[in-house]
Structures are given as structure tokens and as C-alpha cells.
PDB file of C-alpha atoms in Angstrom:
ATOM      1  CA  UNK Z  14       0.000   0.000   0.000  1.00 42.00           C
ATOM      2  CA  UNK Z  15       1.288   3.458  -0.811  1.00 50.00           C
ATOM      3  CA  UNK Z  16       2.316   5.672   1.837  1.00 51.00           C
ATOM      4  CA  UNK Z  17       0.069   8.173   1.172  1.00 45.00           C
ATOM      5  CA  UNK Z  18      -3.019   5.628   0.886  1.00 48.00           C
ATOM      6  CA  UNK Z  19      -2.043   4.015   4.172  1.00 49.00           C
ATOM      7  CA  UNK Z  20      -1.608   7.641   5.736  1.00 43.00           C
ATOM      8  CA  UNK Z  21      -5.088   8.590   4.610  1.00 42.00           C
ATOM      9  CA  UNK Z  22      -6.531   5.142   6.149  1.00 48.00           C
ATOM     10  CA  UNK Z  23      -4.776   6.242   9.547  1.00 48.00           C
ATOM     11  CA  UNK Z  24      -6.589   9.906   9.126  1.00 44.00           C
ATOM     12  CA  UNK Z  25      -9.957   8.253   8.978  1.00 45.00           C
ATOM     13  CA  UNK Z  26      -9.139   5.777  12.424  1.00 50.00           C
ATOM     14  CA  UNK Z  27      -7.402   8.327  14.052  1.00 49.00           C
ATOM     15  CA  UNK Z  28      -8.547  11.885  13.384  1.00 50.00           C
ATOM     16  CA  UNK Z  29      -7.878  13.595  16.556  1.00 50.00           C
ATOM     17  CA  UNK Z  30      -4.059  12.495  16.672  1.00 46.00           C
ATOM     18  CA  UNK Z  31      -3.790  12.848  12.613  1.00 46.00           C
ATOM     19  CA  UNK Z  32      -4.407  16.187  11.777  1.00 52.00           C
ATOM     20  CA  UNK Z  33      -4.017  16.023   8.118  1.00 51.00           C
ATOM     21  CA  UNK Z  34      -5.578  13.769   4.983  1.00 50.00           C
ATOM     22  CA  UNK Z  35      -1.836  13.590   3.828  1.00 66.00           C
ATOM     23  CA  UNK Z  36       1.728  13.284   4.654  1.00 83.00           C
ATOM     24  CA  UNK Z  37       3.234  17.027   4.351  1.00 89.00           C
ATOM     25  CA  UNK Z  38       4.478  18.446   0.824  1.00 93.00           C
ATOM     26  CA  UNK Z  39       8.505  18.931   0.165  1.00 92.00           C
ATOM     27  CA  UNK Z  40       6.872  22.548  -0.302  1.00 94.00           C
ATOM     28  CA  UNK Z  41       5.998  22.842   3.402  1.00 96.00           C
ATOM     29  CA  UNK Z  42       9.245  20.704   4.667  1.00 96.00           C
ATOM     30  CA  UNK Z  43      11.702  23.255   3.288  1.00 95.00           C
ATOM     31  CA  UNK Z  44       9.599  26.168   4.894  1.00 96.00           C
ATOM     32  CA  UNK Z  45       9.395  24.586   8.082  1.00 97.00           C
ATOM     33  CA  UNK Z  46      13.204  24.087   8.182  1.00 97.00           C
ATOM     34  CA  UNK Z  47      14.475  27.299   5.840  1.00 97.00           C
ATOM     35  CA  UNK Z  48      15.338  29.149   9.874  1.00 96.00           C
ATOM     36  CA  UNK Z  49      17.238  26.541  11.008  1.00 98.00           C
ATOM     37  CA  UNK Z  50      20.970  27.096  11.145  1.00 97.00           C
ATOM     38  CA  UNK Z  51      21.639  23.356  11.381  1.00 98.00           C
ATOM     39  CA  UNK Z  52      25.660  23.827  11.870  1.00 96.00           C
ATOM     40  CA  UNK Z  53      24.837  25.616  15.937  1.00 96.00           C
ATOM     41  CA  UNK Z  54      21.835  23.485  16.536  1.00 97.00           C
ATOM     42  CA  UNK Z  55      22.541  20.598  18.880  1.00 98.00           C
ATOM     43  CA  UNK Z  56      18.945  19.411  20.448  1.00 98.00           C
ATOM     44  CA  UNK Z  57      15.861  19.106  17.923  1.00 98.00           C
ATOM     45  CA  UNK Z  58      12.368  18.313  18.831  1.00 98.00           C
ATOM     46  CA  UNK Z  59      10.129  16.727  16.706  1.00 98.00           C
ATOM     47  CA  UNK Z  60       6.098  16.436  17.710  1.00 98.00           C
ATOM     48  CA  UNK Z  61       3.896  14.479  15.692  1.00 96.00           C
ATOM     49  CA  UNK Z  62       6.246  13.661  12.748  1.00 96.00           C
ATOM     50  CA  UNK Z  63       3.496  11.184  11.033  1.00 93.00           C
ATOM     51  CA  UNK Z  64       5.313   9.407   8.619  1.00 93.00           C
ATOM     52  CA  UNK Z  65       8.848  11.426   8.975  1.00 96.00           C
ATOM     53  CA  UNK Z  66       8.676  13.446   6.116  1.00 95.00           C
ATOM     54  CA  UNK Z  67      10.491  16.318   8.212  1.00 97.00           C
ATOM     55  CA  UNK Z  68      12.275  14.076  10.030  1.00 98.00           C
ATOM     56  CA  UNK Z  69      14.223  12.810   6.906  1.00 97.00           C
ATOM     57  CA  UNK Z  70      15.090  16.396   5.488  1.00 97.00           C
ATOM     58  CA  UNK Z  71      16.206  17.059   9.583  1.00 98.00           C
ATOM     59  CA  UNK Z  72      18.198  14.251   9.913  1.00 98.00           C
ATOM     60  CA  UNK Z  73      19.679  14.868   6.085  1.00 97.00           C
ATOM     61  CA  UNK Z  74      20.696  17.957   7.590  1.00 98.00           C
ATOM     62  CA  UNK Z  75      21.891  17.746  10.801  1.00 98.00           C
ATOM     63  CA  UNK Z  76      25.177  17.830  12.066  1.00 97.00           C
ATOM     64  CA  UNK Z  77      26.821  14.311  13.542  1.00 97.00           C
ATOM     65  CA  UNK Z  78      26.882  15.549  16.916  1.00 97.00           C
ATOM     66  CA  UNK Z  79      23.724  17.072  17.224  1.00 98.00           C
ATOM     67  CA  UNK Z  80      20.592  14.689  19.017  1.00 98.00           C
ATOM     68  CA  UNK Z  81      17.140  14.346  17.289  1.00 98.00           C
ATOM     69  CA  UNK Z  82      14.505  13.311  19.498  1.00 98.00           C
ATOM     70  CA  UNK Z  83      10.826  12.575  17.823  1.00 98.00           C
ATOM     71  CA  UNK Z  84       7.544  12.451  19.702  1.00 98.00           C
ATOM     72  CA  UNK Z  85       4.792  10.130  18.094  1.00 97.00           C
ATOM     73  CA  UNK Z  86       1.822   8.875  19.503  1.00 95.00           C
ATOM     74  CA  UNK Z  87       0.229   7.011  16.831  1.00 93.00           C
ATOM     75  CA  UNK Z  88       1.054   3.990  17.339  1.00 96.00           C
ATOM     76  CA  UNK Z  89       1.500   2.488  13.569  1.00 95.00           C
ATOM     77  CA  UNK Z  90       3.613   5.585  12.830  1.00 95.00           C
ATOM     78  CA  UNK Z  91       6.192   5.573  15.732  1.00 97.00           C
ATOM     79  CA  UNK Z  92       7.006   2.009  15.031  1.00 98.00           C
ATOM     80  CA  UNK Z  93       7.773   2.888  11.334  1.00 97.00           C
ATOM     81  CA  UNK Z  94       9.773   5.232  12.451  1.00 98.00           C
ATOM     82  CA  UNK Z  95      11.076   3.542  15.079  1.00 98.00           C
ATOM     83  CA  UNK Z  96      12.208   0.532  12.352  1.00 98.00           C
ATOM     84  CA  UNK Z  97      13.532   2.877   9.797  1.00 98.00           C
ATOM     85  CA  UNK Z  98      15.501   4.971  11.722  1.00 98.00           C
ATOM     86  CA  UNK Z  99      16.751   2.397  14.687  1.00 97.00           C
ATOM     87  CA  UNK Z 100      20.628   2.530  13.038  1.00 98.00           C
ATOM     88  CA  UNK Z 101      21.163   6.129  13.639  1.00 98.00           C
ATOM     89  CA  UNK Z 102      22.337   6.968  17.040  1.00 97.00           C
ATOM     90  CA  UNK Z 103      21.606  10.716  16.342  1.00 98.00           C
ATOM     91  CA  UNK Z 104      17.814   9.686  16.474  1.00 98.00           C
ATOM     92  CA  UNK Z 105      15.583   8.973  19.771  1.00 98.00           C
ATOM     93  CA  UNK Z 106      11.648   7.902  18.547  1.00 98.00           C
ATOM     94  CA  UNK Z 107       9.588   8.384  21.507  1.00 98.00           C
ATOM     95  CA  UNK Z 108       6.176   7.174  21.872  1.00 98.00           C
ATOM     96  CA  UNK Z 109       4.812   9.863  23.942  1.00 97.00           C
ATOM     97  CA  UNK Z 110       2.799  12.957  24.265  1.00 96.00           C
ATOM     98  CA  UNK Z 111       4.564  16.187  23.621  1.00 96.00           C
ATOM     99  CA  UNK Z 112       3.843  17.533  27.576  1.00 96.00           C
ATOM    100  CA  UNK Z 113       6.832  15.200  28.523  1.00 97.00           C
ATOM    101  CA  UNK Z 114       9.270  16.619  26.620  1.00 98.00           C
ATOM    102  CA  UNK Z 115      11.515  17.455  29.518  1.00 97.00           C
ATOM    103  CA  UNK Z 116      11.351  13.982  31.048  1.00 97.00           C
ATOM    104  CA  UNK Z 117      12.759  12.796  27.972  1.00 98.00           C
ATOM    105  CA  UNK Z 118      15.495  15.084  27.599  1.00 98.00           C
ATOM    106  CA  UNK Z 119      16.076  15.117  31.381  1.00 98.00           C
ATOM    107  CA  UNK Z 120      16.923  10.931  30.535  1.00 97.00           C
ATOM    108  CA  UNK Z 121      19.710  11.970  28.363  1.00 97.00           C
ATOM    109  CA  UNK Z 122      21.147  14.668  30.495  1.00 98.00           C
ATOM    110  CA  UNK Z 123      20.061  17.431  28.834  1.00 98.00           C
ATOM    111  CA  UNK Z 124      17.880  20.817  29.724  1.00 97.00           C
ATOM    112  CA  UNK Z 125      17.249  22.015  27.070  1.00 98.00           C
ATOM    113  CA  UNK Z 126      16.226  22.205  22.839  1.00 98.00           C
ATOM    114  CA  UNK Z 127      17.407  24.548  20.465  1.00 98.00           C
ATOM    115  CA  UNK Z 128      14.508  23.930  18.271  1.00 98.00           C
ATOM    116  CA  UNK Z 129      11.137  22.320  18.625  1.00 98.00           C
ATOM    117  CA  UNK Z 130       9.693  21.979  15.345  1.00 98.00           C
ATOM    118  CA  UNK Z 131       5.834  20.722  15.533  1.00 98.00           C
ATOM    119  CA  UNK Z 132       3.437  19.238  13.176  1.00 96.00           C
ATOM    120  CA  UNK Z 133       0.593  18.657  16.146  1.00 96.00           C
ATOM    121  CA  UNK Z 134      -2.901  19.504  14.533  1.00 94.00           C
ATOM    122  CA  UNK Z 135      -3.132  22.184  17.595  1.00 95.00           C
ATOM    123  CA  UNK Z 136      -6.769  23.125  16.938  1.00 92.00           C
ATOM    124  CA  UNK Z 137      -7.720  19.313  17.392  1.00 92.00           C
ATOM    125  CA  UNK Z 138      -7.163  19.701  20.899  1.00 94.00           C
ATOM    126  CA  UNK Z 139      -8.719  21.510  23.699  1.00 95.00           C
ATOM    127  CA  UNK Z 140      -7.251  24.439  24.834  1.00 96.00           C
ATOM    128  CA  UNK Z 141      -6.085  23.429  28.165  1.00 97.00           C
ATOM    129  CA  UNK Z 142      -3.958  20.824  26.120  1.00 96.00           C
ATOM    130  CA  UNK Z 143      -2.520  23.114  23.177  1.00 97.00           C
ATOM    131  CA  UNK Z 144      -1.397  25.435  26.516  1.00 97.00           C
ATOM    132  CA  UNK Z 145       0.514  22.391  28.708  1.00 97.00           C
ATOM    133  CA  UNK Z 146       1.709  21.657  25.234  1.00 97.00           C
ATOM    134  CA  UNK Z 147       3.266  24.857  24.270  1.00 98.00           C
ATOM    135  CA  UNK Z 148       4.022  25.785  27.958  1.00 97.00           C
ATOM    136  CA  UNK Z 149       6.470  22.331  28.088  1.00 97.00           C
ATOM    137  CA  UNK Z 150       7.857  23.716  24.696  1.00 98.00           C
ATOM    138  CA  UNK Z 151       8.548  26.538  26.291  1.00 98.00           C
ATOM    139  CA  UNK Z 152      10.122  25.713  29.561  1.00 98.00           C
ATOM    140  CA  UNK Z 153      12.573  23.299  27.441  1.00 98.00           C
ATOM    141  CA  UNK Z 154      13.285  25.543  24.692  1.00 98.00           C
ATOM    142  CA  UNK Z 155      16.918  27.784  25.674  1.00 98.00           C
ATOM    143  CA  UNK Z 156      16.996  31.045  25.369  1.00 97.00           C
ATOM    144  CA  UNK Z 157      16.737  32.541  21.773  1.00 96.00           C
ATOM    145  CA  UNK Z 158      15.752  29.135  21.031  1.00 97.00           C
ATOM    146  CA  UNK Z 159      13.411  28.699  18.030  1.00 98.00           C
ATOM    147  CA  UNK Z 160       9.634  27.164  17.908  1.00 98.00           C
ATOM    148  CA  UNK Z 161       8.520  26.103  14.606  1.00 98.00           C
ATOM    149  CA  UNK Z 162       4.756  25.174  14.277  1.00 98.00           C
ATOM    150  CA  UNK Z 163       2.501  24.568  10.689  1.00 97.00           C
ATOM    151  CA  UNK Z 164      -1.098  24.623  10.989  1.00 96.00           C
ATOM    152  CA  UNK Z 165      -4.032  24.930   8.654  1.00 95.00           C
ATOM    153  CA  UNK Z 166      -5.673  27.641   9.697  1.00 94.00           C
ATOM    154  CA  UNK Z 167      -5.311  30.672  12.473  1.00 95.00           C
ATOM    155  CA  UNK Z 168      -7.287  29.233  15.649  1.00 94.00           C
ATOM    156  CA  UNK Z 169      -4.097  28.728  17.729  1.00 94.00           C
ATOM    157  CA  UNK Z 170      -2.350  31.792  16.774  1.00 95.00           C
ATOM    158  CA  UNK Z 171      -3.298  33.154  19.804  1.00 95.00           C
ATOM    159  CA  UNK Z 172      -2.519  30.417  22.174  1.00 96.00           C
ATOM    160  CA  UNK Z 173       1.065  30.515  20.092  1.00 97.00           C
ATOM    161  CA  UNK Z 174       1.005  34.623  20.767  1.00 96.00           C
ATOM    162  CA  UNK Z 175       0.085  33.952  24.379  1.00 96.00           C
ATOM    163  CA  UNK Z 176       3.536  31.923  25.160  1.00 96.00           C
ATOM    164  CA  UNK Z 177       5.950  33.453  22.578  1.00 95.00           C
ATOM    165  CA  UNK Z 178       6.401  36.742  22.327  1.00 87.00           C
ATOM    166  CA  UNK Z 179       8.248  36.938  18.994  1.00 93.00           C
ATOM    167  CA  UNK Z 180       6.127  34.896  16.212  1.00 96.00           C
ATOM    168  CA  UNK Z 181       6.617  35.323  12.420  1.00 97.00           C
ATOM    169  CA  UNK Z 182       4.115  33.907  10.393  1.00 97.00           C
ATOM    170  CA  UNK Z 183       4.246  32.521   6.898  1.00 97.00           C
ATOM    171  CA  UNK Z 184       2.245  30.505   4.186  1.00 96.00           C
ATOM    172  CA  UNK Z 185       2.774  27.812   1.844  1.00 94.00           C
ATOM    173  CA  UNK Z 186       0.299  27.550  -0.335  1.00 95.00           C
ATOM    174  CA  UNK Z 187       1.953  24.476  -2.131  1.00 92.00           C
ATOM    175  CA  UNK Z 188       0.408  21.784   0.563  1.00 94.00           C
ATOM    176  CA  UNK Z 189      -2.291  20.184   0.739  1.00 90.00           C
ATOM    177  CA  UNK Z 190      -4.317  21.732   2.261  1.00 92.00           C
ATOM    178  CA  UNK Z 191      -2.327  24.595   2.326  1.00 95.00           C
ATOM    179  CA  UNK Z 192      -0.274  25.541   5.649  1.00 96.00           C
ATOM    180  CA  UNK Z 193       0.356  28.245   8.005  1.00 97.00           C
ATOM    181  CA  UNK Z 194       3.596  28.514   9.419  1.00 97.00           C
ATOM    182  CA  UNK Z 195       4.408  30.021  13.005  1.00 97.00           C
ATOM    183  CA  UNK Z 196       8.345  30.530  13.808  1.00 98.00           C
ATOM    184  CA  UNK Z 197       8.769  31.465  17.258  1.00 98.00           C
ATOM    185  CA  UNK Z 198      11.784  32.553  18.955  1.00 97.00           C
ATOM    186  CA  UNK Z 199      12.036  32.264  22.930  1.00 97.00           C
ATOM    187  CA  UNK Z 200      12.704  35.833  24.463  1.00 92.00           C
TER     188      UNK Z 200
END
């Protein structure tokens, strides 16, 4: 089955934890990562990779000392990941929620992220959620770190506002659906 078939099956089980009818474009991948200065980044986050369409352009890109961990909590999808990227030692898949990011970088002796890049479908979840969410993004982010969000529409831009005081927005029309694109920098 193709990957985008079996993506679209998992949309129809799942719809709450897969926030899109397909996996994201190259389109939205190299606008989501265009910020990153992947040569001074050591610690990436990754929430709700899918299928790892981001997380193969990060890991392409990424230097050999730097640590990738990925949050998934569909099921199906973290142990694809998990299988296809178990031989890199950059590369921790974790099936978890996104609130327990710092437990999982606590594990490995490390505070802090420099970027959190997120492909959670935000305005699937109830507000009290979206804020423990970005509020654990926050707290493990360092300092001039950089939050990097797509969404389909603008309902969380304020929760996003709320929490980060410096947010750029940007569009990629070339997705489907089209994205938003919120890159936040931690003041």
C-alpha cells in the first residue's frame, strides 16, 4: 500500500491524533526548516512527525553531533519510524505525548532544545492541552531558542502569541491543504 493511501486510512481511524488527509508536501518541509541554522543546533524536537517526512530532510541535515529526538503517539507511525531509523544513534523515537518533553530530555542529560519543530494539529485539541503543550515547549526551549509550528488555519495563533512573544508567520500555499507557518523565537 502506498504511503500516502495508508496515511489517509490512519486519518480516517485516528482523526484527533492525525491532523491532516496527507503526509506534508517537500513545499511545506523546506519552509518549516528554511530558519534553522543546522551547523549551531545541537537538540531538535520533533512532535507528531506522522510518517517522517520532516524528520528525513532534519536528519539529512543535521550535524553528527547534534541529538534528534521525535515524539509520536500514533502507534502504527512511531514504530515505522522507530524501524527505519533504529541505526542512527543521532535519532531517539519516543512514543509519547509532547507535555513530557523534559522527562525525555532530562533521561539523556540534557535541559534544554534549540529547536522544537511541531506538526501537532493544535486546533484538534482543547485548549487546556494546546497550553501544557506549548508551555512544556517553552520551559525546554533555551533562550533565543526557536519554535517552529505549521497549521491549517489561524485558531491557535493566539494560544502561540500567548507563550511566545516573537512569532513570524508565513504561508505555503503548495500543501495540501495549504499551511500556516508560526516561527517562534524564545525571548
Amino acid at each position: 500500500m502506498s504511503k500516502k493511501r495508508d496515511f489517509l486510512k490512519q486519518f480516517f481511524k485516528q482523526k484527533k491524533k492525525i491532523g491532516a488527509v496527507s503526509p506534508s508536501s517537500r513545499f511545506l518541509a523546506s519552509k518549516m526548516l528554511e530558519n534553522i541554522d543546522f551547523n549551531n543546533c545541537k537538540v531538535i524536537v520533533e512532535l507528531g512527525p506522522g510518517t517522517g517526512v520532516f524528520t528525513r530532510k532534519i536528519i539529512q541535515n543535521m550535524a553528527d553531533d547534534a541529538k534528534l529526538f521525535v515524539f509520536e503517539l500514533h502507534e502504527p507511525f512511531y514504530l515505522q519510524l522507530k524501524k527505519e531509523f533504529q541505526n542512527d544513534k543521532r535519532v531517539e523515537i519516543i512514543l509519547d505525548s509532547a507535555e513530557n518533553i523534559g522527562e525525555h530530555l532530562k533521561s539523556h542529560s540534557i535541559n534544554q532544545a534549540d529547536v522544537v519543530l511541531s506538526s501537532l494539529p493544535l486546533a484538534n485539541f482543547n485548549k487546556d492541552l494546546v497550553k501544557s503543550i506549548l508551555n512544556s515547549i517553552y520551559d525546554y526551549l533555551s533562550m533565543n531558542g526557536m519554535f517552529i509550528q505549521f497549521q491549517y488555519s489561524l485558531r491557535s495563533k493566539k494560544q502561540v502569541d500567548e507563550i511566545f512573544d516573537d512569532t513570524k508567520l508565513s504561508f505555503t500555499p503548495r500543501n495540501l491543504p495549504p499551511a500556516f507557518v508560526y516561527t517562534c523565537i524564545k525571548k
